Short mmCIF file of C-alpha atoms in Angstrom, two decimals:
data_model
loop_
_atom_site.label_atom_id
_atom_site.label_comp_id
_atom_site.label_asym_id
_atom_site.label_seq_id
_atom_site.Cartn_x
_atom_site.Cartn_y
_atom_site.Cartn_z
CA MET A 1 -11.29 -178.08 53.30
CA ARG A 2 -8.58 -175.89 54.84
CA ASN A 3 -11.21 -173.38 55.95
CA VAL A 4 -13.20 -176.13 57.62
CA VAL A 5 -10.12 -177.28 59.57
CA MET A 6 -9.32 -173.72 60.67
CA ILE A 7 -12.90 -173.18 61.83
CA ALA A 8 -12.76 -176.42 63.83
CA VAL A 9 -9.49 -175.38 65.47
CA MET A 10 -10.87 -171.95 66.38
CA LEU A 11 -14.03 -173.49 67.78
CA GLY A 12 -11.93 -175.88 69.86
CA LEU A 13 -9.92 -173.00 71.29
CA ALA A 14 -13.06 -171.05 72.05
CA LEU A 15 -14.59 -173.99 73.87
CA ALA A 16 -11.37 -174.64 75.84
CA ALA A 17 -11.09 -171.07 77.14
CA PRO A 18 -13.55 -169.82 79.79
CA ALA A 19 -15.83 -167.02 78.65
CA ASP A 20 -14.12 -164.51 80.97
CA ALA A 21 -10.55 -165.58 80.08
CA ASP A 22 -8.13 -162.90 78.92
CA PRO A 23 -5.44 -164.75 76.88
CA ALA A 24 -3.57 -161.52 76.08
CA ALA A 25 -3.24 -160.59 79.75
CA ALA A 26 -2.27 -164.19 80.56
CA LYS A 27 0.52 -164.15 77.99
CA LYS A 28 1.79 -160.84 79.35
CA ALA A 29 1.90 -162.23 82.90
CA ASN A 30 3.59 -165.40 81.66
CA ALA A 31 6.25 -163.33 79.89
CA ALA A 32 6.86 -161.39 83.10
CA GLY A 33 7.25 -164.71 84.89
CA MET A 34 9.82 -165.89 82.37
CA ASN A 35 11.82 -162.69 82.87
CA ALA A 36 11.85 -163.25 86.63
CA TYR A 37 12.80 -166.89 86.07
CA LYS A 38 15.82 -165.87 83.98
CA LYS A 39 16.93 -163.70 86.91
CA LYS A 40 16.49 -166.75 89.19
CA ASP A 41 13.80 -164.95 91.19
CA TYR A 42 11.64 -168.06 91.36
CA GLU A 43 9.21 -166.77 93.98
CA ALA A 44 8.38 -163.70 91.88
CA ALA A 45 8.17 -165.82 88.74
CA GLN A 46 5.67 -168.16 90.39
CA LYS A 47 3.44 -165.22 91.31
CA HIS A 48 3.44 -164.04 87.69
CA PHE A 49 2.52 -167.53 86.48
CA GLU A 50 -0.30 -167.66 89.02
CA LYS A 51 -1.57 -164.35 87.65
CA ALA A 52 -1.41 -165.81 84.15
CA ILE A 53 -3.51 -168.78 85.30
CA ALA A 54 -6.02 -166.43 86.94
CA GLU A 55 -6.33 -164.53 83.65
CA ASP A 56 -6.68 -167.71 81.59
CA PRO A 57 -7.28 -170.91 83.64
CA GLY A 58 -6.71 -173.09 80.58
CA PHE A 59 -3.24 -171.70 79.80
CA VAL A 60 -1.14 -174.89 79.77
CA LYS A 61 2.26 -173.17 79.69
CA ALA A 62 1.46 -171.14 82.79
CA HIS A 63 0.44 -174.28 84.71
CA TYR A 64 3.64 -176.05 83.68
CA ASN A 65 5.75 -173.01 84.51
CA ARG A 66 4.17 -172.78 87.95
CA ALA A 67 5.06 -176.45 88.51
CA SER A 68 8.63 -175.72 87.43
CA MET A 69 8.96 -172.83 89.89
CA ALA A 70 7.57 -175.02 92.64
CA ALA A 71 10.20 -177.65 91.86
CA LEU A 72 12.98 -175.07 91.99
CA GLN A 73 11.72 -174.16 95.48
CA TYR A 74 11.25 -177.81 96.55
CA ASP A 75 7.47 -177.35 96.88
CA THR A 76 6.15 -180.78 95.95
CA THR A 77 2.59 -179.91 96.99
CA VAL A 78 2.19 -177.25 94.30
CA MET A 79 4.01 -179.51 91.84
CA ALA A 80 1.50 -182.30 92.45
CA GLU A 81 -1.40 -179.87 92.12
CA GLU A 82 -0.22 -178.61 88.74
CA PHE A 83 0.66 -182.03 87.33
CA ALA A 84 -2.78 -183.28 88.35
CA TRP A 85 -4.30 -180.38 86.43
CA LEU A 86 -2.13 -181.10 83.39
CA ARG A 87 -3.11 -184.78 83.40
CA GLY A 88 -6.75 -183.78 83.50
CA SER A 89 -6.38 -181.37 80.59
CA THR A 90 -7.45 -182.47 77.11
CA ALA A 91 -5.17 -179.92 75.43
CA PRO A 92 -2.50 -181.67 73.26
CA GLU A 93 0.13 -179.34 74.72
CA ALA A 94 -0.52 -180.75 78.19
CA ALA A 95 0.65 -184.20 77.10
CA ARG A 96 3.77 -182.66 75.58
CA VAL A 97 4.80 -180.78 78.70
CA LEU A 98 4.11 -183.81 80.90
CA ALA A 99 6.64 -185.74 78.82
CA LYS A 100 9.06 -182.80 78.90
CA ALA A 101 9.10 -182.79 82.72
CA LYS A 102 10.99 -186.09 82.76
CA THR A 103 14.05 -184.42 81.19
CA ASP A 104 13.58 -180.72 82.04
CA ALA A 105 16.50 -179.46 84.17
CA ASP A 106 14.10 -177.39 86.28
CA PHE A 107 13.03 -180.65 87.92
CA ARG A 108 16.57 -181.96 88.44
CA GLY A 109 16.80 -180.76 92.03
CA VAL A 110 13.79 -182.81 93.14
CA ALA A 111 14.77 -185.97 91.28
CA LEU A 112 15.41 -187.83 94.56
CA LEU A 113 12.21 -186.71 96.27
CA ASP A 114 9.57 -189.42 95.92
CA PRO A 115 6.57 -187.03 96.06
CA ALA A 116 8.08 -185.07 93.18
CA ARG A 117 8.83 -188.23 91.22
CA ALA A 118 5.25 -189.41 91.70
CA ALA A 119 3.93 -186.06 90.44
CA ILE A 120 6.14 -186.23 87.35
CA GLY A 121 5.28 -189.86 86.69
CA LEU A 122 8.63 -191.42 87.61
CA PRO A 123 9.01 -194.56 89.75
CA PRO A 124 10.09 -194.23 93.40
CA VAL A 125 13.79 -193.85 94.13
CA ASP A 126 13.98 -197.31 95.70
CA ASP A 127 12.55 -198.86 92.52
CA THR A 128 14.96 -197.05 90.20
CA PRO A 129 18.43 -198.43 89.37
CA LEU A 130 21.23 -196.22 90.63
CA GLU A 131 22.59 -195.95 87.07
CA ALA A 132 19.31 -194.37 85.92
CA LEU A 133 19.35 -191.92 88.82
CA LEU A 134 22.94 -190.91 88.06
CA LEU A 135 22.27 -190.28 84.37
CA GLY A 136 18.88 -188.62 84.77
CA TYR A 137 18.36 -184.94 83.94
CA GLY A 138 21.69 -184.62 82.16
CA GLY A 139 23.70 -186.44 84.83
CA TRP A 140 24.57 -183.32 86.85
CA TRP A 141 25.09 -183.61 90.60
CA SER A 142 26.51 -181.11 93.09
CA GLY A 143 27.01 -180.79 96.79
CA VAL A 144 29.36 -179.96 99.63
CA ASP A 145 32.71 -181.27 100.85
CA GLU A 146 32.79 -180.71 104.59
CA GLY A 147 36.20 -182.34 104.95
CA MET A 148 39.66 -181.03 104.14
CA MET A 149 38.57 -179.08 101.03
CA GLU A 150 35.60 -177.42 102.76
CA GLY A 151 34.08 -176.38 99.46
CA TRP A 152 31.67 -177.29 96.70
CA ILE A 153 31.58 -180.39 94.50
CA GLU A 154 30.15 -180.60 91.00
CA MET A 155 30.11 -183.69 88.79
CA GLN A 156 28.45 -184.97 85.64
CA PHE A 157 27.90 -188.65 84.93
CA LEU A 158 28.05 -189.69 81.30
CA ALA A 159 26.95 -192.86 79.54
CA GLY A 160 29.67 -195.47 79.15
CA GLY A 161 31.01 -195.10 82.69
CA LYS A 162 32.72 -191.74 82.18
CA ALA A 163 32.44 -188.76 84.50
CA LYS A 164 33.84 -185.27 84.82
CA GLY A 165 33.65 -182.63 87.49
CA ARG A 166 35.37 -180.06 89.59
CA ASP A 167 36.08 -179.53 93.28
CA HIS A 168 36.04 -176.14 94.93
CA SER A 169 38.49 -175.30 97.70
CA GLY A 170 36.95 -173.16 100.40
CA GLU A 171 40.47 -172.17 101.48
CA SER A 172 41.83 -170.93 98.13
CA GLY A 173 38.54 -170.20 96.38
CA SER A 174 39.78 -172.10 93.32
CA TRP A 175 38.09 -174.83 91.30
CA TYR A 176 40.00 -177.98 90.35
CA ALA A 177 38.76 -179.95 87.34
CA TRP A 178 38.95 -183.74 87.12
CA SER A 179 37.85 -186.67 84.99
CA ALA A 180 36.99 -190.16 86.18
CA THR A 181 35.31 -193.46 85.49
CA TRP A 182 32.34 -194.76 87.44
CA LYS A 183 30.45 -197.94 88.17
CA VAL A 184 27.85 -199.00 90.69
CA ASP A 185 27.67 -201.79 93.21
CA GLY A 186 24.08 -202.04 94.38
CA ARG A 187 23.28 -198.60 95.81
CA THR A 188 26.92 -197.53 95.99
CA LEU A 189 28.73 -195.37 93.42
CA ILE A 190 32.40 -196.17 92.87
CA LEU A 191 34.21 -193.20 91.34
CA THR A 192 37.81 -193.65 90.18
CA LYS A 193 39.81 -190.50 89.56
CA GLY A 194 43.12 -191.00 87.77
CA LYS A 195 44.77 -194.37 88.27
CA ASP A 196 44.15 -195.15 91.89
CA ARG A 197 42.06 -192.53 93.69
CA VAL A 198 38.82 -194.31 94.50
CA GLU A 199 35.88 -192.58 96.12
CA LYS A 200 32.71 -194.36 97.21
CA TYR A 201 29.32 -192.71 97.63
CA LYS A 202 26.25 -194.48 98.98
CA LEU A 203 22.68 -193.47 98.21
CA ASP A 204 21.37 -192.09 101.49
CA ASP A 205 18.87 -189.72 103.09
CA CYS A 206 20.31 -186.22 103.26
CA GLY A 207 17.25 -184.44 104.57
CA ASP A 208 19.16 -183.14 107.58
CA SER A 209 22.11 -181.90 105.53
CA MET A 210 19.93 -180.12 102.98
CA GLY A 211 17.08 -179.06 105.24
CA ILE A 212 14.54 -180.83 102.99
CA GLU A 213 12.65 -183.75 104.49
CA GLY A 214 13.02 -186.96 102.52
CA MET A 215 15.68 -185.62 100.16
CA GLY A 216 18.07 -188.30 98.94
CA CYS A 217 21.73 -187.86 98.07
CA LEU A 218 24.97 -189.69 97.52
CA ARG A 219 27.07 -189.53 100.68
CA GLN A 220 30.80 -190.30 100.63
CA ASP A 221 31.74 -193.31 102.73
CA ASP A 222 33.71 -191.17 105.21
CA GLY A 223 30.69 -188.91 105.64
CA ALA A 224 32.61 -185.75 104.74
CA ALA A 225 30.95 -185.05 101.40
CA TRP A 226 27.57 -185.42 99.73
CA VAL A 227 26.02 -184.61 96.37
CA SER A 228 22.47 -184.52 95.02
CA PRO A 229 21.03 -183.88 91.56
CA GLY A 230 21.79 -180.29 90.59
CA GLN A 231 24.34 -177.94 89.11
CA HIS A 232 26.02 -174.85 90.54
#
């Protein structure tokens, strides 16, 4: 019986792979892509994954990895292309990676872009409670303080209304850690640091600030600071 199962599996793999596919070459190209990815050279990594796909068009991991690199470069067109391919694939691994994309940190940076959310299979930003947006992809958000601090901001939202983060001073170059509680009022985040320091951030369009059309963010009520899903 075991031999019959193994034969069926091998036949399935043979049918899934095109006759001219070179799985060994595809795996080599995919490995090169992963090495480039670890060095944060996403453009080079994407080219390696595209080579892997050319060598073996049915290579699910390479398609998913190409989608990931596209997300890291805010290319929602390529993302949509690859997710469409994955949804059309009958390979069991395709279903697994499609589910993975909803929590994979590589897609965190595009979590407020509706075209990216549609590709992943998430509802539009306007149809998603602010609490869910805050906690998604590990709850990490980062951005810029253009006010007195003139530095970076990084924060993580945790379940139960807790948050932690750190502010970077552009003047001193130092990071200052903090802890806080948070709650939402409609589309506004209310962040309380310590006993009485209250900061309010409203969900807004930050396309101009980030140079990415349609990108959402949380903008502080005085307009001096903004954060979007991501981590420094």
